[in-house]
Amino acid sequence: MKKHINNNFGFSIIEVLIGAIVFMIGFSLLITMLNNVFVKFSTKEMKQASDIASEQMYYSLYSHNTNNLDTIIVKSGISYKLIKNIKNENNLAKVTISVARAKTNKEIIKLYNEFIIPQKQ
Amino acid sequence: MTLSVFKQLNNQNGSILVTVLTVLSILLTIFVFALTYTLTRYSVHTKDKNMLIATHLSEAGIQNGVNKLNQNIFTLNYKYKTLNDGVIKVSKKYWGPYYLISSTGQFANQKIITTSIIGSYPDSIFLDAVTVCDERYPFIVAGNTQIYGDVNTGFLGMETGRIRGEAVTSKQYHQGKINIHQSLSTPQIDTTALDGYFNSVLSRKTNCKTFESASMYLNHSSENIFEKTNSIEIENNLEMNNFSYESNSNIHSLFVNGSVEIKNSSHVSSLLEIVSEGAIYLKDSSVIDNLILYSKDSIIIEDNVTFSGIAIAHNKIIVKDKAKLLYPSTLLLLPKDMSVDSDNGIFLESNNQLETVCYLAKNQDDSTYMKDVIYLDTLTSVVGAIISNQLVDIRGKVYGSIVTERFKFEQPPTTYVNWAKDLYVNRVLVDYNFGLPLFQSNTSSQRHIILREDKESL
């Protein structure tokens, strides 16, 4: 140890280079881990889940569909769990659509909308 | 190659330090770029997701508000939390003969405001082609009349007749039923809503700033006129020349003590109201969308103007040249002064098909005397509804409904009372129910319909 401190030579260039590369790989792994802990979902998952939820919501709004739904949808190899829940209150349908990652059941997006149930003539 | 790199690395010259630093900085740049790119992409997607949620929340608020109106709950100013931790805020205002519902959907830091113009769902009378409510005279058609759809008349019914020098109308003039009613009445516009609007106009006027110079000229560089105040009063005339303005969440008001000219390809799409003591002229190729024009005199829409707002006047509304009206445009004439020599009315004389609802109210001074008219010229056609509490003189084609107190036809020196010549009405071709202004309804609940919806991100 004493020898090292008294040594007038620094690390060699190769050592510095290898050290930097190891540091970067380690830092990247750390970022990926943090990403998984805090960010939860990939952008691809968020985009696809938003599309699925939005499509299902507009289908319900325009067709005045009041049926509940619980299904698995596969998009680009990723499985999503879609749950549609509709409550009728005073002629108003309150629609909640949630899309989760099918494997972990982690919710990615939850949309809420309402529509007036058409009265039968 | 590998050998030469090792040779260089073993080199004791200082240039190797530069090489290594370059390699390091390239690696660092790639790393920082990748990290920034990922984080930016992620934050953009999160923002998109939150905006989507907020948009649906704001739409939900509109439906919630309309449902409350349908249940006869008219005081709308409330806030509620939703099942996905969002917040919806709903409020209602009067907007001409309509309601204006604003709904703000909030999720995380995203806010979307949706504003909707709400009218009334058409009564069954508007599913028919022609309704004539004056029971003192039969409804007589002459010339080359064609009516596709049902006709409602008083107990004297409908007949064919001959105007001087012409043959009797063919028996094929009507395809549909003739319904004879004992007491028909023309729908009357909801005065509560209209008075509510005029009161709100007055309150906005008391809070406005007066523009310093006598007249105001707005051009393409005047977009920030409403930065400090929502309401401006102009002492004399207003001229909009190649003026562009767009905002669909706040009501802005211009009170003009003179006349108004909107011209030279001005483009206004906004919840803007222009209240003028003098006439309002829309000219050239201007596009006027969503706003209210309220003139205490007349409104003239001419040249190649495209109009899809609400026009309210006391004397005349004229649509001429190649002007275009787009759904859900509304022309509303509220005659006030009996002493004016010339007859008031709505005159549709454009060489175009007009998508509109025209409404002519009774004369306020004497509701029994009818002299004002909705006139449709031979080259003009209307898709929508023509509703008159006085007279109509229809020479052009109507795709939709006519509901009137009485028809007017004059061929000097003869005045034919409740006659129509060469009438063409086709209700069959219009397979949708157009939204109408709010009417005084005898039934306890009036169904409400969304005429248009505009969104804005806050």
Coordinates of C-alpha atoms in Angstrom, one line a residue:
Chain A
M1 CA 0.0 0.0 0.0
K2 CA 2.8 2.4 1.1
K3 CA 4.6 1.4 -2.1
H4 CA 1.6 2.3 -4.2
I5 CA 1.3 5.8 -2.6
N6 CA 4.9 6.6 -3.0
N7 CA 4.8 5.4 -6.6
N8 CA 5.4 8.3 -8.9
F9 CA 3.8 6.4 -11.9
G10 CA 0.0 6.8 -12.5
F11 CA -2.3 4.1 -14.0
S12 CA -1.3 3.2 -17.4
I13 CA -3.5 4.4 -20.3
I14 CA -4.9 0.9 -20.9
E15 CA -5.9 0.7 -17.2
V16 CA -7.7 4.0 -17.4
L17 CA -9.4 2.9 -20.6
I18 CA -10.5 -0.4 -19.2
G19 CA -11.6 1.3 -16.0
A20 CA -13.7 3.8 -17.9
I21 CA -15.4 1.1 -20.0
V22 CA -16.1 -1.0 -16.9
F23 CA -17.6 2.1 -15.2
M24 CA -19.8 2.9 -18.1
I25 CA -21.1 -0.7 -18.4
G26 CA -21.8 -0.6 -14.6
F27 CA -23.4 2.8 -14.8
S28 CA -25.6 1.6 -17.7
L29 CA -26.7 -1.4 -15.7
L30 CA -27.5 0.8 -12.8
I31 CA -29.6 3.2 -15.0
T32 CA -31.5 0.2 -16.4
M33 CA -32.2 -1.1 -12.9
L34 CA -33.4 2.3 -11.8
N35 CA -35.5 2.6 -14.9
N36 CA -37.2 -0.7 -14.1
V37 CA -37.9 0.4 -10.5
F38 CA -39.1 3.9 -11.1
V39 CA -40.2 4.0 -14.7
K40 CA -42.0 0.7 -14.7
F41 CA -42.9 0.5 -18.4
S42 CA -41.2 0.8 -21.7
T43 CA -42.3 3.6 -24.1
K44 CA -43.5 0.9 -26.5
E45 CA -45.7 -0.6 -23.8
M46 CA -47.1 2.8 -22.9
K47 CA -47.9 3.6 -26.5
Q48 CA -49.5 0.3 -27.2
A49 CA -51.5 0.3 -24.0
S50 CA -52.7 3.9 -24.7
D51 CA -53.8 2.8 -28.2
I52 CA -55.7 -0.3 -26.9
A53 CA -57.4 1.7 -24.2
S54 CA -58.3 4.6 -26.5
E55 CA -59.6 2.3 -29.2
Q56 CA -61.8 0.4 -26.7
M57 CA -63.1 3.7 -25.2
Y58 CA -64.2 5.2 -28.5
Y59 CA -65.8 1.9 -29.5
S60 CA -67.9 2.0 -26.2
L61 CA -68.7 5.7 -26.7
Y62 CA -69.9 5.5 -30.3
S63 CA -71.6 2.2 -30.1
H64 CA -73.1 3.0 -26.7
N65 CA -71.9 -0.4 -25.6
T66 CA -72.5 -1.0 -21.9
N67 CA -71.0 -4.5 -21.5
N68 CA -68.2 -5.1 -19.1
L69 CA -65.1 -6.8 -20.5
D70 CA -62.1 -8.7 -19.1
T71 CA -59.7 -10.0 -21.8
I72 CA -56.1 -10.5 -22.9
I73 CA -54.9 -8.7 -26.0
V74 CA -51.6 -9.5 -27.7
K75 CA -49.9 -6.8 -29.6
S76 CA -46.4 -7.1 -31.2
G77 CA -45.7 -10.1 -29.0
I78 CA -46.6 -8.3 -25.8
S79 CA -49.7 -9.5 -23.8
Y80 CA -51.9 -6.9 -22.2
K81 CA -54.8 -7.4 -19.8
L82 CA -57.8 -5.2 -20.7
I83 CA -60.6 -4.6 -18.2
K84 CA -63.6 -2.5 -19.1
N85 CA -66.0 -1.6 -16.3
I86 CA -69.2 0.3 -16.9
K87 CA -71.5 1.7 -14.2
N88 CA -75.0 3.0 -15.1
E89 CA -76.1 6.0 -13.0
N90 CA -79.1 8.2 -13.9
N91 CA -79.0 7.3 -17.5
L92 CA -75.3 8.0 -17.6
A93 CA -72.8 5.2 -18.4
K94 CA -69.5 5.7 -16.5
V95 CA -66.8 3.8 -18.3
T96 CA -63.4 2.9 -16.8
I97 CA -60.9 1.1 -19.1
S98 CA -57.7 -0.2 -17.6
V99 CA -54.8 -1.8 -19.5
A100 CA -52.2 -3.7 -17.6
R101 CA -49.1 -5.8 -18.4
A102 CA -50.5 -9.3 -18.5
K103 CA -47.5 -11.0 -16.9
T104 CA -47.1 -8.8 -13.9
N105 CA -50.6 -7.3 -13.8
K106 CA -49.1 -3.8 -13.4
E107 CA -51.5 -1.2 -14.6
I108 CA -50.2 0.9 -17.5
I109 CA -53.1 3.2 -18.2
K110 CA -56.6 3.8 -16.9
L111 CA -59.1 5.9 -18.9
Y112 CA -62.4 7.3 -17.7
N113 CA -65.2 8.7 -19.7
E114 CA -69.0 9.0 -19.6
F115 CA -71.8 8.8 -22.1
I116 CA -75.5 9.4 -22.1
I117 CA -77.4 6.1 -22.7
P118 CA -79.8 6.7 -25.6
Q119 CA -83.4 6.3 -24.7
K120 CA -85.4 3.8 -26.7
Q121 CA -88.1 5.5 -28.8
Chain B
M1 CA -4.2 -3.2 -37.6
T2 CA -4.4 -4.5 -34.0
L3 CA -0.6 -4.5 -33.8
S4 CA -0.5 -0.9 -34.9
V5 CA -3.0 0.1 -32.2
F6 CA -1.0 -1.6 -29.5
K7 CA 2.1 0.0 -30.9
Q8 CA 0.5 3.3 -30.5
L9 CA -0.7 2.6 -27.0
N10 CA 2.8 1.6 -25.9
N11 CA 4.0 4.8 -27.4
Q12 CA 5.3 7.2 -24.8
N13 CA 4.5 10.2 -26.8
G14 CA 1.8 12.6 -25.5
S15 CA -0.4 12.2 -28.6
I16 CA -1.8 8.9 -27.2
L17 CA -3.4 10.8 -24.3
V18 CA -5.3 12.8 -27.0
T19 CA -6.4 9.6 -28.7
V20 CA -7.6 8.1 -25.4
L21 CA -9.4 11.3 -24.4
T22 CA -11.1 11.3 -27.9
V23 CA -12.3 7.7 -27.5
L24 CA -13.5 8.5 -24.0
S25 CA -15.4 11.6 -25.1
I26 CA -17.0 9.7 -28.0
L27 CA -18.1 7.0 -25.6
L28 CA -19.4 9.5 -23.1
T29 CA -21.3 11.4 -25.9
I30 CA -22.9 8.2 -27.1
F31 CA -23.8 7.3 -23.5
V32 CA -25.3 10.8 -22.7
F33 CA -27.1 10.9 -26.0
A34 CA -28.7 7.5 -25.4
L35 CA -29.7 8.4 -21.9
T36 CA -31.2 11.8 -22.8
Y37 CA -33.0 10.3 -25.8
T38 CA -34.6 7.5 -23.6
L39 CA -35.6 10.0 -20.9
T40 CA -37.0 12.5 -23.4
R41 CA -38.9 9.8 -25.2
Y42 CA -40.2 8.5 -21.9
S43 CA -41.3 11.9 -20.7
V44 CA -43.0 12.6 -24.1
H45 CA -44.9 9.4 -23.8
T46 CA -45.9 10.0 -20.2
K47 CA -47.1 13.5 -21.3
D48 CA -49.1 11.9 -24.2
K49 CA -50.6 9.4 -21.8
N50 CA -51.6 12.0 -19.3
M51 CA -53.1 14.2 -22.0
L52 CA -55.1 11.3 -23.4
I53 CA -56.5 10.6 -19.9
A54 CA -57.2 14.4 -19.3
T55 CA -58.9 14.6 -22.8
H56 CA -61.3 11.7 -21.9
L57 CA -62.0 13.3 -18.5
S58 CA -62.9 16.6 -20.1
E59 CA -65.2 14.8 -22.6
A60 CA -66.8 13.0 -19.7
G61 CA -67.6 16.3 -18.0
I62 CA -69.5 17.5 -21.1
Q63 CA -71.7 14.3 -21.1
N64 CA -72.2 14.7 -17.3
G65 CA -73.3 18.3 -17.8
V66 CA -75.7 17.5 -20.7
N67 CA -77.2 14.6 -18.6
K68 CA -77.9 17.1 -15.8
L69 CA -79.6 19.5 -18.2
N70 CA -81.7 16.6 -19.4
Q71 CA -82.8 16.0 -15.8
N72 CA -83.8 19.7 -15.5
I73 CA -80.8 20.6 -13.4
F74 CA -79.7 23.9 -14.9
T75 CA -77.2 25.2 -12.3
L76 CA -74.0 23.7 -13.4
N77 CA -70.9 24.6 -11.5
Y78 CA -69.3 21.6 -9.9
K79 CA -66.2 19.5 -9.5
Y80 CA -65.8 15.8 -8.9
K81 CA -63.1 13.1 -8.7
T82 CA -63.1 10.2 -11.0
L83 CA -62.2 6.5 -10.5
N84 CA -58.8 7.0 -12.2
D85 CA -57.8 9.8 -9.8
G86 CA -58.6 12.6 -12.2
V87 CA -60.6 15.7 -11.6
I88 CA -63.4 17.1 -13.7
K89 CA -64.8 20.6 -13.4
V90 CA -68.0 21.5 -15.2
S91 CA -69.6 25.0 -15.7
K92 CA -72.4 26.4 -17.8
K93 CA -72.9 29.7 -19.4
Y94 CA -75.4 31.2 -21.9
W95 CA -74.2 31.5 -25.5
G96 CA -76.8 33.2 -27.7
P97 CA -79.8 30.9 -27.9
Y98 CA -77.7 27.9 -26.7
Y99 CA -75.9 26.8 -23.6
L100 CA -72.1 26.7 -23.4
I101 CA -70.7 24.0 -21.2
S102 CA -67.0 24.1 -20.3
S103 CA -65.4 21.0 -18.8
T104 CA -61.8 20.8 -17.5
G105 CA -60.3 17.4 -17.2
Q106 CA -57.2 17.3 -15.0
F107 CA -54.8 14.4 -14.6
A108 CA -51.3 14.8 -13.1
N109 CA -50.1 18.1 -14.5
Q110 CA -52.2 18.0 -17.7
K111 CA -55.3 20.0 -18.1
I112 CA -57.6 19.9 -21.1
I113 CA -60.6 22.1 -21.5
T114 CA -63.5 21.2 -23.7
T115 CA -66.2 23.7 -24.6
S116 CA -69.4 22.6 -26.1
I117 CA -72.4 24.4 -27.6
I118 CA -75.5 22.7 -26.5
G119 CA -78.8 23.0 -28.3
S120 CA -82.1 21.2 -28.2
Y121 CA -82.9 17.8 -29.8
P122 CA -85.5 18.4 -32.6
D123 CA -89.1 17.9 -31.7
S124 CA -91.0 15.4 -33.9
I125 CA -92.4 18.3 -35.9
F126 CA -89.0 18.7 -37.5
L127 CA -89.1 15.2 -38.9
D128 CA -91.8 16.5 -41.2
A129 CA -91.3 18.7 -44.3
V130 CA -93.7 21.6 -43.8
T131 CA -95.7 22.8 -40.8
V132 CA -98.0 25.8 -41.2
C133 CA -99.5 27.0 -37.9
D134 CA -101.9 29.8 -38.9
E135 CA -105.3 28.2 -38.7
R136 CA -107.3 31.1 -40.2
Y137 CA -106.3 30.2 -43.8
P138 CA -105.8 27.0 -45.6
F139 CA -102.3 26.3 -46.9
I140 CA -102.4 26.5 -50.7
V141 CA -99.6 25.5 -53.1
A142 CA -99.3 26.5 -56.7
G143 CA -97.0 26.2 -59.7
N144 CA -94.5 23.4 -59.8
T145 CA -94.6 22.5 -56.2
Q146 CA -92.9 19.3 -54.8
I147 CA -93.0 18.3 -51.2
Y148 CA -91.3 15.1 -50.0
G149 CA -92.3 14.4 -46.5
D150 CA -95.2 15.0 -44.2
V151 CA -97.2 18.2 -44.0
N152 CA -98.9 19.6 -40.9
T153 CA -101.6 22.2 -41.2
G154 CA -104.5 23.6 -39.2
F155 CA -108.0 22.2 -39.6
L156 CA -108.5 23.9 -43.0
G157 CA -105.9 21.6 -44.5
M158 CA -103.9 21.9 -47.6
E159 CA -105.1 22.6 -51.2
T160 CA -103.7 23.3 -54.6
G161 CA -104.5 26.6 -56.3
R162 CA -103.8 28.7 -59.4
I163 CA -101.9 31.9 -59.5
R164 CA -102.8 34.2 -62.4
G165 CA -101.7 32.8 -65.7
E166 CA -100.6 29.4 -64.4
A167 CA -101.9 25.9 -64.4
V168 CA -103.1 24.2 -61.3
T169 CA -100.4 22.2 -59.5
S170 CA -100.1 18.6 -60.5
K171 CA -101.6 16.0 -58.2
Q172 CA -98.1 14.5 -57.8
Y173 CA -97.0 17.6 -55.9
H174 CA -96.8 15.9 -52.5
Q175 CA -95.3 12.6 -51.3
G176 CA -96.1 12.1 -47.7
K177 CA -99.0 12.4 -45.2
I178 CA -101.1 15.5 -44.5
N179 CA -101.7 15.8 -40.8
I180 CA -104.6 18.0 -39.8
H181 CA -104.2 19.6 -36.3
Q182 CA -106.6 21.5 -34.1
S183 CA -104.1 23.8 -32.5
L184 CA -100.7 24.0 -33.9
S185 CA -98.2 26.5 -32.5
T186 CA -94.8 27.6 -33.9
P187 CA -91.9 26.8 -31.6
Q188 CA -90.8 29.9 -29.7
I189 CA -87.2 30.4 -28.8
D190 CA -86.4 30.0 -25.1
T191 CA -86.5 33.5 -23.7
T192 CA -84.9 32.4 -20.4
A193 CA -81.7 31.3 -22.2
L194 CA -81.7 34.3 -24.5
D195 CA -82.3 36.8 -21.7
G196 CA -79.6 35.0 -19.7
Y197 CA -77.2 35.6 -22.6
F198 CA -78.1 39.3 -23.0
N199 CA -77.7 39.8 -19.2
S200 CA -74.3 38.1 -19.4
V201 CA -73.4 40.4 -22.3
L202 CA -74.3 43.5 -20.2
S203 CA -72.2 42.3 -17.2
R204 CA -69.2 41.7 -19.6
K205 CA -69.7 45.2 -20.9
T206 CA -69.5 46.8 -17.5
N207 CA -66.1 45.2 -17.0
C208 CA -64.5 46.2 -20.3
K209 CA -61.8 48.6 -21.1
T210 CA -62.5 51.4 -23.6
F211 CA -60.2 51.5 -26.6
E212 CA -58.4 54.8 -26.7
S213 CA -58.9 56.0 -30.3
A214 CA -62.2 56.4 -32.0
S215 CA -62.0 53.4 -34.3
M216 CA -60.1 50.2 -34.1
Y217 CA -58.2 48.4 -36.9
L218 CA -57.2 44.8 -36.4
N219 CA -54.8 43.1 -38.8
H220 CA -52.6 40.0 -38.8
S221 CA -50.3 41.5 -36.2
S222 CA -53.1 42.3 -33.7
E223 CA -53.5 38.8 -32.2
N224 CA -52.7 39.8 -28.7
I225 CA -55.5 42.3 -28.3
F226 CA -57.1 40.3 -25.5
E227 CA -53.9 39.9 -23.4
K228 CA -54.8 42.3 -20.7
T229 CA -58.6 42.2 -20.7
N230 CA -61.2 39.9 -22.1
S231 CA -63.6 42.7 -23.1
I232 CA -62.9 45.8 -25.1
E233 CA -65.2 48.7 -26.0
I234 CA -64.6 50.6 -29.2
E235 CA -66.0 54.1 -29.4
N236 CA -66.7 54.2 -33.1
N237 CA -66.1 51.5 -35.9
L238 CA -64.3 48.3 -35.9
E239 CA -62.4 47.0 -39.0
M240 CA -60.8 43.6 -39.1
N241 CA -58.5 43.4 -42.1
N242 CA -56.7 40.1 -42.8
F243 CA -57.1 39.5 -39.0
S244 CA -56.5 36.0 -37.6
Y245 CA -57.5 34.9 -34.2
E246 CA -58.2 31.5 -32.6
S247 CA -59.1 30.6 -29.0
N248 CA -61.7 28.1 -28.0
S249 CA -61.7 28.2 -24.2
N250 CA -62.2 31.9 -23.1
I251 CA -65.1 34.2 -24.0
H252 CA -63.8 37.5 -25.5
S253 CA -66.0 40.4 -26.2
L254 CA -65.8 43.4 -28.5
F255 CA -68.4 46.1 -27.9
V256 CA -68.6 48.4 -30.9
N257 CA -70.6 51.7 -30.9
G258 CA -70.3 52.1 -34.6
S259 CA -70.3 49.5 -37.4
V260 CA -68.2 46.4 -38.0
E261 CA -66.4 45.2 -41.1
I262 CA -64.6 41.9 -41.2
K263 CA -62.8 41.6 -44.5
N264 CA -59.8 40.7 -46.6
S265 CA -59.5 37.0 -45.8
S266 CA -59.8 37.4 -42.0
H267 CA -59.9 34.1 -40.2
V268 CA -61.6 34.1 -36.8
S269 CA -62.3 30.9 -35.0
S270 CA -63.0 31.7 -31.4
L271 CA -65.5 32.1 -28.6
L272 CA -65.6 35.8 -29.5
E273 CA -68.7 37.9 -29.4
I274 CA -69.0 41.1 -31.3
V275 CA -71.8 43.3 -30.1
S276 CA -72.4 46.2 -32.4
E277 CA -74.8 49.2 -32.3
G278 CA -74.4 49.5 -36.1
A279 CA -74.4 47.0 -39.0
I280 CA -71.9 44.2 -39.3
Y281 CA -70.5 43.3 -42.7
L282 CA -68.6 40.1 -43.4
K283 CA -66.7 40.5 -46.7
D284 CA -64.2 39.0 -49.2
S285 CA -63.0 35.5 -48.4
S286 CA -63.2 35.7 -44.6
V287 CA -63.8 32.6 -42.5
I288 CA -65.8 33.2 -39.4
D289 CA -66.3 30.3 -37.1
N290 CA -67.8 29.7 -33.6
L291 CA -68.4 33.4 -32.7
I292 CA -71.5 35.4 -32.0
L293 CA -72.2 38.5 -34.1
Y294 CA -74.9 40.6 -32.4
S295 CA -76.0 43.7 -34.2
K296 CA -78.7 46.0 -33.0
D297 CA -79.2 46.9 -36.7
S298 CA -78.3 44.4 -39.5
I299 CA -75.8 41.7 -40.5
I300 CA -74.7 41.3 -44.1
I301 CA -72.7 38.2 -45.1
E302 CA -71.4 38.6 -48.6
D303 CA -68.8 37.8 -51.2
N304 CA -67.1 34.4 -50.5
V305 CA -67.4 34.5 -46.8
T306 CA -67.7 31.2 -44.9
F307 CA -69.7 31.5 -41.7
S308 CA -70.4 28.9 -39.1
G309 CA -71.3 31.0 -36.0
I310 CA -74.4 32.6 -34.5
A311 CA -75.8 35.8 -36.1
I312 CA -78.3 37.8 -34.1
A313 CA -79.9 41.0 -35.4
H314 CA -82.9 43.2 -34.9
N315 CA -83.5 44.5 -38.4
K316 CA -82.1 42.4 -41.3
I317 CA -79.8 39.5 -41.9
I318 CA -78.7 39.2 -45.5
V319 CA -76.7 36.3 -47.0
K320 CA -75.7 37.1 -50.6
D321 CA -73.2 36.6 -53.4
K322 CA -71.3 33.4 -52.9
A323 CA -71.4 33.4 -49.1
K324 CA -71.5 30.0 -47.5
L325 CA -73.1 28.9 -44.2
L326 CA -71.8 25.8 -42.6
Y327 CA -73.5 23.7 -39.8
P328 CA -74.2 24.6 -37.1
S329 CA -74.7 28.2 -38.2
T330 CA -77.7 30.0 -36.8
L331 CA -79.4 33.1 -38.0
L332 CA -81.6 34.7 -35.4
L333 CA -83.8 37.8 -36.1
L334 CA -85.5 39.4 -33.2
P335 CA -87.5 42.3 -34.7
K336 CA -87.9 45.2 -32.3
D337 CA -89.1 48.4 -33.9
M338 CA -92.4 48.6 -35.8
S339 CA -91.7 52.1 -37.0
V340 CA -89.0 51.1 -39.4
D341 CA -90.4 51.6 -42.9
S342 CA -88.8 48.7 -44.7
D343 CA -89.7 45.2 -43.7
N344 CA -87.3 43.3 -41.6
G345 CA -86.4 39.7 -42.2
I346 CA -83.8 37.1 -43.1
F347 CA -82.9 37.3 -46.8
L348 CA -81.1 34.2 -48.1
E349 CA -79.8 35.2 -51.6
S350 CA -76.5 33.4 -51.9
N351 CA -75.8 31.2 -54.9
N352 CA -74.8 28.4 -52.6
Q353 CA -76.3 25.6 -50.5
L354 CA -76.6 27.0 -46.9
E355 CA -76.4 24.7 -43.9
T356 CA -78.3 26.7 -41.3
V357 CA -81.1 27.1 -38.8
C358 CA -83.0 30.4 -39.5
Y359 CA -85.3 31.7 -36.8
L360 CA -87.5 34.7 -37.1
A361 CA -89.2 35.8 -33.8
K362 CA -92.5 37.6 -33.4
N363 CA -92.5 41.3 -33.5
Q364 CA -92.0 42.5 -30.0
D365 CA -94.2 45.5 -30.2
D366 CA -97.2 43.8 -31.6
S367 CA -97.1 40.0 -31.7
T368 CA -100.3 39.7 -33.7
Y369 CA -99.1 41.7 -36.7
M370 CA -97.0 39.8 -39.2
K371 CA -94.9 41.6 -41.7
D372 CA -91.4 40.2 -41.3
V373 CA -90.2 37.4 -43.5
I374 CA -87.7 34.7 -44.1
Y375 CA -87.0 34.9 -47.8
L376 CA -85.2 32.2 -49.8
D377 CA -84.2 33.2 -53.3
T378 CA -84.6 31.0 -56.3
L379 CA -80.9 30.3 -56.7
T380 CA -80.4 29.5 -53.0
S381 CA -80.9 26.2 -51.2
V382 CA -81.0 25.5 -47.5
V383 CA -80.1 22.4 -45.6
G384 CA -81.5 22.6 -42.1
A385 CA -84.5 24.3 -40.7
I386 CA -86.5 27.4 -41.4
I387 CA -88.5 28.5 -38.4
S388 CA -90.7 31.6 -38.5
N389 CA -93.0 33.1 -36.0
Q390 CA -94.2 35.3 -38.8
L391 CA -94.0 34.8 -42.6
V392 CA -91.8 32.8 -45.0
D393 CA -91.4 33.4 -48.8
I394 CA -89.6 30.3 -50.2
R395 CA -88.5 30.4 -53.8
G396 CA -85.4 28.2 -53.6
K397 CA -85.0 24.5 -52.4
V398 CA -85.2 23.4 -48.8
Y399 CA -83.6 20.1 -47.7
G400 CA -85.0 19.9 -44.2
S401 CA -88.0 21.4 -42.4
I402 CA -90.1 24.6 -42.7
V403 CA -92.1 25.5 -39.6
T404 CA -93.9 28.8 -40.1
E405 CA -96.9 30.8 -38.9
R406 CA -97.8 31.5 -42.5
F407 CA -96.5 31.5 -46.1
K408 CA -96.3 34.8 -48.1
F409 CA -96.6 35.2 -51.8
E410 CA -97.2 38.4 -53.7
Q411 CA -97.7 39.0 -57.4
P412 CA -98.7 42.7 -57.6
P413 CA -101.3 43.8 -57.4
T414 CA -102.5 40.6 -55.7
T415 CA -101.4 39.4 -52.2
Y416 CA -102.0 35.6 -51.9
V417 CA -102.4 34.8 -48.2
N418 CA -100.8 31.6 -47.1
W419 CA -99.9 30.5 -50.6
A420 CA -96.6 29.1 -51.8
K421 CA -95.6 28.9 -55.4
D422 CA -93.0 26.4 -56.9
L423 CA -92.3 25.2 -53.4
Y424 CA -89.6 22.5 -53.2
V425 CA -89.1 20.9 -49.8
N426 CA -87.4 17.6 -49.3
R427 CA -87.2 16.2 -45.8
V428 CA -86.5 12.7 -47.0
L429 CA -82.9 13.5 -48.2
V430 CA -81.8 14.7 -44.8
D431 CA -81.4 11.6 -42.6
Y432 CA -80.0 13.3 -39.5
N433 CA -81.5 15.4 -36.8
F434 CA -79.8 18.7 -36.8
G435 CA -79.5 20.4 -33.4
L436 CA -81.7 23.4 -32.9
P437 CA -81.6 26.4 -30.6
L438 CA -83.3 26.1 -27.2
F439 CA -87.0 26.3 -27.4
Q440 CA -89.7 27.0 -24.8
S441 CA -90.9 23.5 -24.3
N442 CA -94.3 22.5 -22.9
T443 CA -92.9 19.1 -21.8
S444 CA -91.0 19.0 -18.5
S445 CA -87.8 17.7 -20.0
Q446 CA -86.1 18.9 -23.1
R447 CA -83.5 16.7 -24.6
H448 CA -80.2 18.4 -25.2
I449 CA -77.8 17.8 -28.0
I450 CA -74.1 18.7 -28.5
L451 CA -73.8 20.9 -31.6
R452 CA -70.0 21.3 -31.6
E453 CA -67.1 20.5 -29.3
D454 CA -63.7 22.2 -29.2
K455 CA -60.7 21.3 -27.1
E456 CA -57.8 23.3 -25.9
S457 CA -54.8 22.3 -23.8
L458 CA -54.0 24.5 -20.8

